[in-house]
Coordinates of C-alpha atoms in Angstrom, one line a residue:
R1 CA 144.6 -124.9 -137.4
A2 CA 142.3 -126.0 -134.6
I3 CA 143.4 -129.3 -133.0
K4 CA 140.4 -131.6 -132.6
A5 CA 141.9 -135.0 -132.7
T6 CA 145.1 -137.1 -132.2
T7 CA 146.6 -140.2 -133.5
P8 CA 148.9 -142.6 -131.4
Q9 CA 152.6 -142.1 -132.0
S10 CA 155.3 -143.2 -129.5
D11 CA 157.8 -140.4 -129.9
V12 CA 155.4 -137.5 -130.0
T13 CA 153.6 -135.2 -127.5
C14 CA 150.5 -133.1 -128.4
L15 CA 149.4 -130.0 -126.5
R16 CA 146.5 -127.8 -127.3
F17 CA 146.2 -124.2 -126.3
E18 CA 143.1 -124.1 -124.0
P19 CA 142.5 -120.6 -122.4
P20 CA 139.8 -120.3 -119.8
A21 CA 136.2 -120.1 -121.1
A22 CA 135.2 -116.5 -121.9
S23 CA 132.0 -114.9 -123.2
A24 CA 131.6 -114.0 -126.9
A25 CA 131.9 -110.3 -126.1
A26 CA 135.1 -110.9 -124.1
L27 CA 136.6 -113.0 -126.8
A28 CA 135.8 -110.4 -129.5
K29 CA 137.5 -107.7 -127.4
S30 CA 140.5 -110.0 -127.1
Q31 CA 140.7 -110.5 -130.8
V32 CA 140.5 -106.8 -131.4
M33 CA 143.2 -106.1 -128.8
L34 CA 145.4 -108.8 -130.2
S35 CA 145.1 -107.6 -133.8
S36 CA 145.9 -104.0 -132.5
R37 CA 148.9 -105.1 -130.5
T38 CA 150.2 -107.3 -133.3
S39 CA 150.0 -104.6 -135.9
S40 CA 151.4 -101.9 -133.6
G41 CA 154.6 -103.5 -132.7
H42 CA 157.7 -101.8 -134.0
E43 CA 161.1 -103.2 -134.9
D44 CA 164.2 -101.3 -134.0
P45 CA 166.8 -102.1 -136.7
V46 CA 169.6 -102.0 -134.2
T47 CA 168.1 -103.8 -131.1
G48 CA 165.0 -105.7 -132.2
P49 CA 161.3 -105.3 -131.0
V50 CA 160.4 -102.2 -129.0
G51 CA 157.4 -103.8 -127.1
Q52 CA 153.8 -103.4 -127.7
R53 CA 151.4 -100.5 -127.5
E54 CA 148.7 -100.6 -124.9
W55 CA 145.9 -98.7 -123.4
E56 CA 146.8 -96.5 -120.4
A57 CA 144.4 -95.0 -117.9
F58 CA 147.2 -92.6 -117.0
A59 CA 144.9 -90.2 -115.1
G60 CA 143.0 -92.7 -113.1
H61 CA 139.9 -94.8 -113.7
Y62 CA 136.9 -92.6 -112.7
N63 CA 135.6 -89.3 -114.1
R64 CA 138.5 -88.1 -116.0
A65 CA 138.4 -85.9 -119.3
C66 CA 141.3 -85.7 -121.6
R67 CA 143.3 -82.5 -122.1
G68 CA 146.4 -81.3 -124.0
S69 CA 149.2 -79.9 -122.1
R70 CA 147.2 -78.5 -119.0
A71 CA 143.8 -79.0 -117.5
T72 CA 142.3 -76.0 -119.4
D73 CA 143.9 -77.0 -122.8
N74 CA 140.9 -78.5 -124.8
K75 CA 141.0 -77.3 -128.4
D76 CA 138.4 -78.5 -130.9
S77 CA 141.3 -79.4 -133.3
Y78 CA 142.6 -82.1 -130.8
Y79 CA 140.0 -84.6 -131.4
E80 CA 137.1 -85.9 -133.6
I81 CA 133.6 -86.5 -132.2
Y82 CA 131.5 -89.6 -132.7
R83 CA 128.0 -89.7 -131.4
N84 CA 125.7 -92.5 -130.5
I85 CA 128.6 -94.7 -129.4
T86 CA 127.4 -97.1 -126.7
S87 CA 130.4 -98.0 -124.7
V88 CA 134.1 -97.3 -123.8
E89 CA 135.0 -100.4 -125.8
D90 CA 133.3 -99.2 -128.9
C91 CA 135.1 -95.8 -128.5
K92 CA 138.4 -97.6 -128.2
A93 CA 137.7 -99.7 -131.3
L94 CA 137.2 -96.4 -133.2
C95 CA 140.6 -95.3 -132.0
L96 CA 142.3 -98.5 -133.1
A97 CA 140.6 -98.2 -136.5
N98 CA 142.2 -94.7 -136.9
Q99 CA 145.9 -95.9 -136.2
P100 CA 148.4 -94.4 -136.3
R101 CA 146.4 -91.0 -136.0
C102 CA 144.6 -91.8 -132.8
K103 CA 146.5 -91.2 -129.6
G104 CA 143.7 -92.0 -127.2
M105 CA 140.0 -91.6 -126.5
E106 CA 137.5 -89.8 -124.2
Y107 CA 134.2 -91.3 -123.6
S108 CA 131.0 -90.2 -121.9
L109 CA 127.7 -91.8 -122.4
G110 CA 126.9 -91.9 -126.1
R111 CA 129.8 -89.5 -127.1
C112 CA 133.3 -90.6 -128.1
E113 CA 136.3 -88.2 -128.7
I114 CA 139.1 -89.7 -130.8
W115 CA 142.1 -87.7 -129.8
T116 CA 144.5 -87.0 -132.8
R117 CA 146.7 -84.3 -131.2
E118 CA 150.2 -84.9 -132.5
E119 CA 151.8 -84.3 -129.1
G120 CA 149.5 -86.8 -127.4
I121 CA 147.4 -86.4 -124.2
A122 CA 149.6 -84.9 -121.4
A123 CA 146.9 -83.7 -119.0
W124 CA 143.4 -84.4 -117.7
W125 CA 140.5 -82.7 -115.9
E126 CA 138.0 -84.0 -113.3
P127 CA 134.5 -82.5 -114.1
S128 CA 132.5 -81.6 -111.1
L129 CA 129.8 -84.3 -110.6
E130 CA 127.3 -81.4 -109.9
D131 CA 127.8 -80.1 -113.5
I132 CA 127.3 -83.6 -115.1
D133 CA 123.9 -84.5 -116.6
V134 CA 124.0 -88.1 -115.5
A135 CA 121.1 -89.3 -117.6
N136 CA 122.2 -87.8 -120.8
Q137 CA 126.0 -87.7 -120.4
G138 CA 127.4 -89.9 -117.7
V139 CA 130.9 -89.6 -116.2
F140 CA 134.0 -89.3 -118.3
T141 CA 136.7 -91.9 -119.2
C142 CA 140.1 -90.9 -120.6
E143 CA 142.8 -93.3 -121.8
R144 CA 145.9 -92.9 -123.9
Y145 CA 147.0 -95.4 -126.5
G146 CA 150.6 -96.0 -127.1
W147 CA 153.8 -96.8 -125.3
P148 CA 152.6 -96.6 -121.6
A149 CA 154.4 -93.9 -119.5
R150 CA 154.3 -96.0 -116.5
Y151 CA 157.0 -98.1 -118.0
L152 CA 159.4 -95.0 -118.3
Q153 CA 162.1 -95.8 -115.6
P154 CA 165.1 -93.6 -114.5
V155 CA 168.4 -94.7 -116.0
N156 CA 171.4 -94.5 -113.5
G157 CA 169.2 -92.4 -111.2
G158 CA 167.5 -90.5 -114.0
V159 CA 168.0 -86.9 -112.8
G160 CA 171.3 -85.3 -113.8
Q161 CA 171.8 -87.9 -116.5
A162 CA 171.6 -87.5 -120.3
C163 CA 170.7 -90.5 -122.4
R164 CA 173.2 -92.2 -124.7
G165 CA 173.3 -95.3 -127.0
E166 CA 175.9 -98.1 -126.5
T167 CA 178.4 -95.9 -124.4
S168 CA 178.4 -92.6 -122.6
N169 CA 179.7 -90.9 -125.8
D170 CA 177.4 -92.6 -128.2
K171 CA 174.9 -89.9 -129.4
A172 CA 173.8 -89.0 -132.9
A173 CA 171.0 -86.8 -134.4
S174 CA 169.4 -89.9 -135.9
Y175 CA 168.8 -91.5 -132.5
F176 CA 166.1 -89.2 -131.4
V177 CA 163.3 -86.7 -132.3
N178 CA 163.8 -83.2 -130.8
S179 CA 160.8 -81.1 -129.5
T180 CA 160.2 -78.0 -127.3
V181 CA 157.9 -78.8 -124.5
R182 CA 156.5 -77.1 -121.3
N183 CA 157.3 -79.8 -118.7
L184 CA 158.1 -83.4 -118.1
E185 CA 154.6 -84.5 -118.6
D186 CA 154.5 -83.1 -122.1
C187 CA 157.6 -85.0 -122.8
R188 CA 156.2 -88.3 -121.4
A189 CA 153.1 -87.8 -123.5
L190 CA 155.2 -87.4 -126.6
C191 CA 156.9 -90.7 -125.8
V192 CA 153.4 -92.4 -125.5
A193 CA 152.2 -90.9 -128.8
A194 CA 155.4 -91.5 -130.8
D195 CA 155.7 -94.0 -133.7
V196 CA 158.6 -95.6 -131.7
C197 CA 159.8 -94.5 -128.2
R198 CA 162.7 -96.3 -126.5
G199 CA 162.9 -93.5 -123.9
L200 CA 163.5 -89.8 -123.4
S201 CA 165.8 -87.1 -122.4
F202 CA 164.2 -84.1 -120.7
F203 CA 166.2 -80.9 -120.7
I204 CA 165.2 -77.8 -118.4
N205 CA 165.7 -74.5 -120.2
G206 CA 164.3 -71.6 -118.1
N207 CA 160.5 -71.6 -118.1
W208 CA 160.4 -74.0 -121.0
A209 CA 162.1 -77.2 -121.8
R210 CA 163.3 -79.5 -124.5
C211 CA 162.5 -83.2 -125.0
E212 CA 164.4 -85.9 -127.0
I213 CA 162.3 -89.0 -127.8
W214 CA 164.7 -91.8 -128.4
K215 CA 164.1 -94.4 -131.0
R216 CA 167.5 -96.0 -130.5
A217 CA 168.0 -98.3 -127.4
I218 CA 169.4 -96.4 -124.4
K219 CA 172.2 -98.3 -122.8
A220 CA 174.3 -95.6 -121.1
T221 CA 174.1 -92.1 -119.8
T222 CA 176.4 -89.2 -119.3
P223 CA 176.2 -86.8 -116.4
Q224 CA 174.6 -83.5 -117.2
S225 CA 173.0 -81.2 -114.6
D226 CA 170.0 -80.0 -116.5
V227 CA 168.7 -83.3 -117.9
T228 CA 166.7 -86.3 -116.9
C229 CA 166.9 -89.6 -118.8
L230 CA 164.1 -92.1 -118.7
R231 CA 164.0 -95.6 -120.5
F232 CA 161.0 -97.4 -121.7
E233 CA 161.1 -100.8 -119.8
P234 CA 158.0 -102.9 -120.3
P235 CA 157.6 -105.9 -118.0
A236 CA 159.3 -109.2 -118.9
A237 CA 158.5 -112.4 -117.2
S238 CA 161.7 -113.7 -115.4
A239 CA 162.8 -115.5 -112.3
P240 CA 163.4 -112.2 -110.4
A241 CA 160.0 -110.9 -111.5
L242 CA 158.4 -114.1 -110.2
A243 CA 160.3 -113.8 -106.8
E244 CA 159.0 -110.1 -106.5
S245 CA 155.4 -111.5 -107.2
Q246 CA 156.0 -114.1 -104.6
V247 CA 157.0 -111.4 -102.0
M248 CA 153.9 -109.3 -103.0
L249 CA 151.7 -112.3 -102.6
S250 CA 153.0 -113.0 -99.1
S251 CA 152.4 -109.4 -98.3
R252 CA 148.8 -109.5 -99.6
I253 CA 148.0 -112.7 -97.8
S254 CA 149.3 -111.5 -94.4
S255 CA 147.4 -108.2 -94.7
G256 CA 144.0 -109.4 -95.4
R257 CA 140.9 -108.6 -93.4
E258 CA 137.9 -110.6 -92.6
D259 CA 134.2 -109.3 -92.9
P260 CA 132.1 -111.1 -90.3
V261 CA 129.1 -111.0 -92.7
T262 CA 130.5 -111.8 -96.1
G263 CA 134.0 -113.4 -95.6
P264 CA 137.4 -111.9 -96.9
V265 CA 137.4 -108.3 -98.0
G266 CA 140.5 -108.7 -100.3
Q267 CA 144.1 -107.6 -99.7
R268 CA 145.8 -104.4 -99.0
E269 CA 148.5 -103.3 -101.6
W270 CA 150.8 -100.5 -102.4
E271 CA 149.4 -98.2 -105.0
A272 CA 151.3 -95.6 -107.1
F273 CA 147.9 -93.7 -107.5
A274 CA 149.6 -90.5 -108.8
G275 CA 152.0 -92.0 -111.2
H276 CA 155.4 -93.5 -111.0
Y277 CA 157.8 -90.6 -111.5
N278 CA 158.5 -87.4 -109.4
R279 CA 155.4 -87.4 -107.2
A280 CA 155.3 -86.0 -103.7
C281 CA 152.3 -86.9 -101.4
R282 CA 149.8 -84.4 -100.2
G283 CA 146.6 -84.4 -98.1
S284 CA 143.4 -83.2 -99.8
R285 CA 145.1 -80.7 -102.4
A286 CA 148.5 -80.1 -103.9
T287 CA 149.2 -77.4 -101.3
D288 CA 148.1 -79.6 -98.3
N289 CA 151.3 -80.6 -96.6
K290 CA 151.1 -80.2 -92.8
D291 CA 154.0 -81.5 -90.7
S292 CA 151.5 -83.4 -88.6
Y293 CA 150.6 -85.6 -91.5
Y294 CA 153.9 -87.6 -91.5
E295 CA 156.9 -88.7 -89.5
I296 CA 160.4 -88.2 -91.1
Y297 CA 163.1 -90.9 -91.1
R298 CA 166.5 -89.9 -92.5
N299 CA 169.4 -92.0 -93.9
I300 CA 167.0 -94.4 -95.6
T301 CA 168.6 -95.9 -98.6
S302 CA 165.7 -96.9 -100.8
V303 CA 162.1 -96.9 -101.6
E304 CA 161.7 -100.5 -100.5
D305 CA 163.3 -99.6 -97.0
C306 CA 160.8 -96.7 -96.6
K307 CA 157.9 -99.1 -97.4
A308 CA 159.2 -101.5 -94.8
L309 CA 159.0 -98.7 -92.2
C310 CA 155.4 -98.0 -93.2
L311 CA 154.5 -101.7 -92.8
A312 CA 156.3 -101.8 -89.5
N313 CA 153.9 -99.0 -88.4
Q314 CA 150.5 -100.6 -89.3
P315 CA 147.7 -99.7 -89.0
R316 CA 148.9 -96.1 -88.5
C317 CA 150.8 -95.7 -91.8
K318 CA 148.7 -94.8 -94.7
G319 CA 151.5 -94.6 -97.4
M320 CA 155.0 -93.2 -97.9
E321 CA 156.9 -90.5 -99.6
Y322 CA 160.6 -91.1 -100.5
S323 CA 163.4 -89.0 -101.9
L324 CA 167.0 -89.8 -101.7
G325 CA 167.9 -90.7 -98.0
R326 CA 164.6 -89.1 -96.7
C327 CA 161.4 -91.2 -95.8
E328 CA 158.0 -89.8 -94.9
I329 CA 155.7 -92.1 -93.2
W330 CA 152.3 -90.8 -93.7
T331 CA 149.9 -91.2 -90.8
R332 CA 147.1 -88.7 -91.8
E333 CA 143.9 -90.5 -90.7
E334 CA 142.1 -89.4 -93.9
G335 CA 144.9 -90.9 -96.0
I336 CA 146.7 -89.4 -99.1
A337 CA 144.2 -87.8 -101.5
A338 CA 146.4 -85.5 -103.6
W339 CA 149.9 -85.2 -105.0
W340 CA 152.3 -82.5 -106.2
E341 CA 155.0 -82.7 -108.9
P342 CA 158.1 -80.7 -107.9
S343 CA 159.9 -78.7 -110.5
L344 CA 163.1 -80.6 -111.6
E345 CA 164.7 -77.2 -111.6
D346 CA 164.2 -77.0 -107.8
I347 CA 165.5 -80.6 -107.1
D348 CA 169.1 -81.2 -105.8
A349 CA 169.5 -84.4 -107.8
A350 CA 172.8 -85.5 -106.1
N351 CA 171.5 -84.9 -102.4
Q352 CA 167.7 -85.3 -102.8
G353 CA 166.7 -87.1 -106.0
V354 CA 163.2 -87.1 -107.3
F355 CA 160.1 -88.0 -105.2
T356 CA 158.1 -91.3 -104.9
C357 CA 154.6 -91.3 -103.3
E358 CA 152.6 -94.5 -102.8
R359 CA 149.5 -95.2 -100.7
Y360 CA 149.1 -98.5 -98.7
G361 CA 145.6 -99.8 -98.2
W362 CA 142.7 -100.9 -100.4
P363 CA 143.8 -99.6 -103.9
A364 CA 141.3 -97.0 -105.3
R365 CA 141.8 -98.5 -108.8
Y366 CA 139.6 -101.4 -107.7
L367 CA 136.7 -99.1 -107.0
Q368 CA 134.1 -99.7 -109.7
P369 CA 130.7 -98.2 -110.4
V370 CA 127.8 -100.2 -109.2
N371 CA 124.7 -100.2 -111.6
G372 CA 126.4 -97.2 -113.5
G373 CA 127.7 -95.6 -110.3
V374 CA 126.5 -92.1 -110.7
G375 CA 122.9 -91.4 -109.5
Q376 CA 123.0 -94.6 -107.4
A377 CA 123.2 -94.9 -103.6
C378 CA 124.9 -98.0 -102.1
R379 CA 122.8 -100.6 -100.3
G380 CA 123.4 -104.0 -98.7
E381 CA 121.5 -107.1 -99.7
T382 CA 118.5 -105.3 -101.3
S383 CA 117.7 -101.7 -102.5
N384 CA 116.1 -101.1 -99.1
D385 CA 118.9 -102.6 -97.0
K386 CA 120.7 -99.7 -95.3
A387 CA 121.8 -99.4 -91.5
A388 CA 124.1 -97.0 -89.7
S389 CA 126.2 -99.9 -88.8
Y390 CA 127.0 -100.7 -92.5
F391 CA 129.3 -97.6 -93.0
V392 CA 131.4 -94.7 -91.5
N393 CA 130.2 -91.3 -92.4
S394 CA 132.6 -88.3 -93.0
T395 CA 132.5 -84.8 -94.5
V396 CA 134.8 -84.4 -97.5
R397 CA 135.7 -81.9 -100.2
N398 CA 135.4 -84.1 -103.3
L399 CA 135.4 -87.7 -104.6
E400 CA 139.2 -88.1 -104.4
D401 CA 139.0 -87.3 -100.6
C402 CA 136.3 -90.0 -100.4
R403 CA 138.4 -92.5 -102.4
A404 CA 141.5 -91.8 -100.1
L405 CA 139.2 -92.5 -97.0
C406 CA 138.5 -95.9 -98.6
V407 CA 142.2 -96.7 -99.2
A408 CA 143.2 -95.8 -95.6
A409 CA 140.2 -97.4 -93.9
D410 CA 140.5 -100.4 -91.6
V411 CA 137.9 -102.1 -93.9
C412 CA 136.4 -100.7 -97.2
R413 CA 133.9 -102.6 -99.3
G414 CA 133.0 -99.5 -101.2
L415 CA 131.7 -96.0 -100.9
S416 CA 128.7 -93.6 -101.4
F417 CA 129.7 -90.1 -102.4
F418 CA 127.1 -87.4 -101.7
I419 CA 127.2 -83.9 -103.3
N420 CA 126.1 -81.1 -101.1
G421 CA 126.8 -77.7 -102.5
N422 CA 130.5 -76.9 -102.3
W423 CA 131.2 -79.8 -99.9
A424 CA 130.2 -83.3 -99.8
R425 CA 129.6 -86.3 -97.7
C426 CA 131.3 -89.8 -97.9
E427 CA 130.1 -93.1 -96.6
I428 CA 132.8 -95.7 -96.3
W429 CA 131.0 -99.1 -96.4
T430 CA 132.3 -101.9 -94.3
R431 CA 129.4 -104.3 -95.3
A432 CA 129.3 -105.9 -98.7
I433 CA 127.4 -103.8 -101.4
K434 CA 125.1 -106.0 -103.3
A435 CA 122.5 -103.5 -104.4
T436 CA 121.8 -99.8 -105.1
T437 CA 118.8 -97.4 -105.1
P438 CA 118.5 -94.5 -107.4
Q439 CA 119.3 -91.1 -105.9
S440 CA 120.3 -88.1 -108.1
D441 CA 123.0 -86.6 -105.9
V442 CA 125.0 -89.9 -105.1
T443 CA 127.6 -92.1 -106.7
C444 CA 128.1 -95.7 -105.5
L445 CA 131.5 -97.4 -106.0
R446 CA 132.3 -101.0 -104.9
F447 CA 135.7 -102.4 -104.1
E448 CA 136.3 -105.2 -106.6
P449 CA 139.9 -106.6 -106.5
P450 CA 140.9 -109.1 -109.1
A451 CA 140.0 -112.6 -108.2
A452 CA 142.9 -114.5 -107.0
V453 CA 143.8 -117.4 -104.7
A454 CA 147.1 -118.3 -103.1
P455 CA 147.0 -122.0 -104.0
A456 CA 146.7 -121.2 -107.7
F457 CA 149.5 -118.7 -107.6
V458 CA 151.8 -121.2 -105.8
E459 CA 150.9 -123.9 -108.4
A460 CA 151.9 -121.4 -111.2
S461 CA 155.1 -120.6 -109.6
N462 CA 156.0 -124.3 -109.1

């Protein structure tokens, strides 16, 4: 019941829950999400709560269309179409109203796809901006709903380990649901879409594979050469997590840049832009891996040590790739725009391990459309305010190349992406973007990191 009054009593303390002021729309959204999360939690009879389902922009935050098991897999039977839907949030609300059938949603202006594919959403496709009718369709947004795959973490190294229950010998058919899949991403998607997912075992079997979705807590593994074990580990607030946050805060404060016109730009950060498991860095496409793009360091014992080498090589280092004992410090001037997922069959788990790729710079996830983004060209103070000194101009292949340039830049306040036939042009803005002007062949994205101040964080930690 709302607390609106008190009465004096010597041995009592009264505290009222008072969250920050929020708009009615934001409050309504919070209530919907709370209702969804409360109703979607699951109890494991052996080990207690599993966690909470969440929305996950697994493919990135800009112009992504949902697909089944590959980029071309888009059968009509996978989704239901709703028209005259006015926003991403309304599309999400339709999905939540269709639980547990709905596994995610795809939204483009006025059109909402509620994905009900039993195996979930395992892939995505980036439509060409040239093919998009901006006025009548807009760009695409794809998000999954379920147990976020970003929380699937390797157990005892992951590769070469089969999941088990309490001990290395504890396995029963009732602990998991078995499925045939094409690859690890299909298996991860099954976990996201499952009624309960505590983790997975992924088995390689020739050109196809097998996937066990575990509904029993995974507390042990047993060595097995053709298996990978991942456990669902959602975040939990704890002293170690707080310490890690303080380290990240220190890194962010020390790496800030100052814009002489408009003040602080924000902070550089690490970004697992391609996902958190088995990703190798690439240049502008999955096959672009020239030796000149990186420097190799051997006998490096952890991802964190590899990151430290990158930070010691600022501003040359644009990111890092790590596999067991081997660290690549990426110095490609244009940054890291693509990634590749090595086949687990080709990986020597004992001597190499799986791959980790992260970029360092201005995270592309904070690039947000300005006034709709598509069909808008970036400007300074007003719609007529543009000067050559405001940006750095480059020729690129696609929007991802342009976003990577922003991540790697000395300063990036946002970008304008121009389509020009099969190629494109990219403006990396070093001046604050406060306005746009309509232009059919341009997309404007502004760098908008979350608002945060060091004193507030320190006070919270105290």
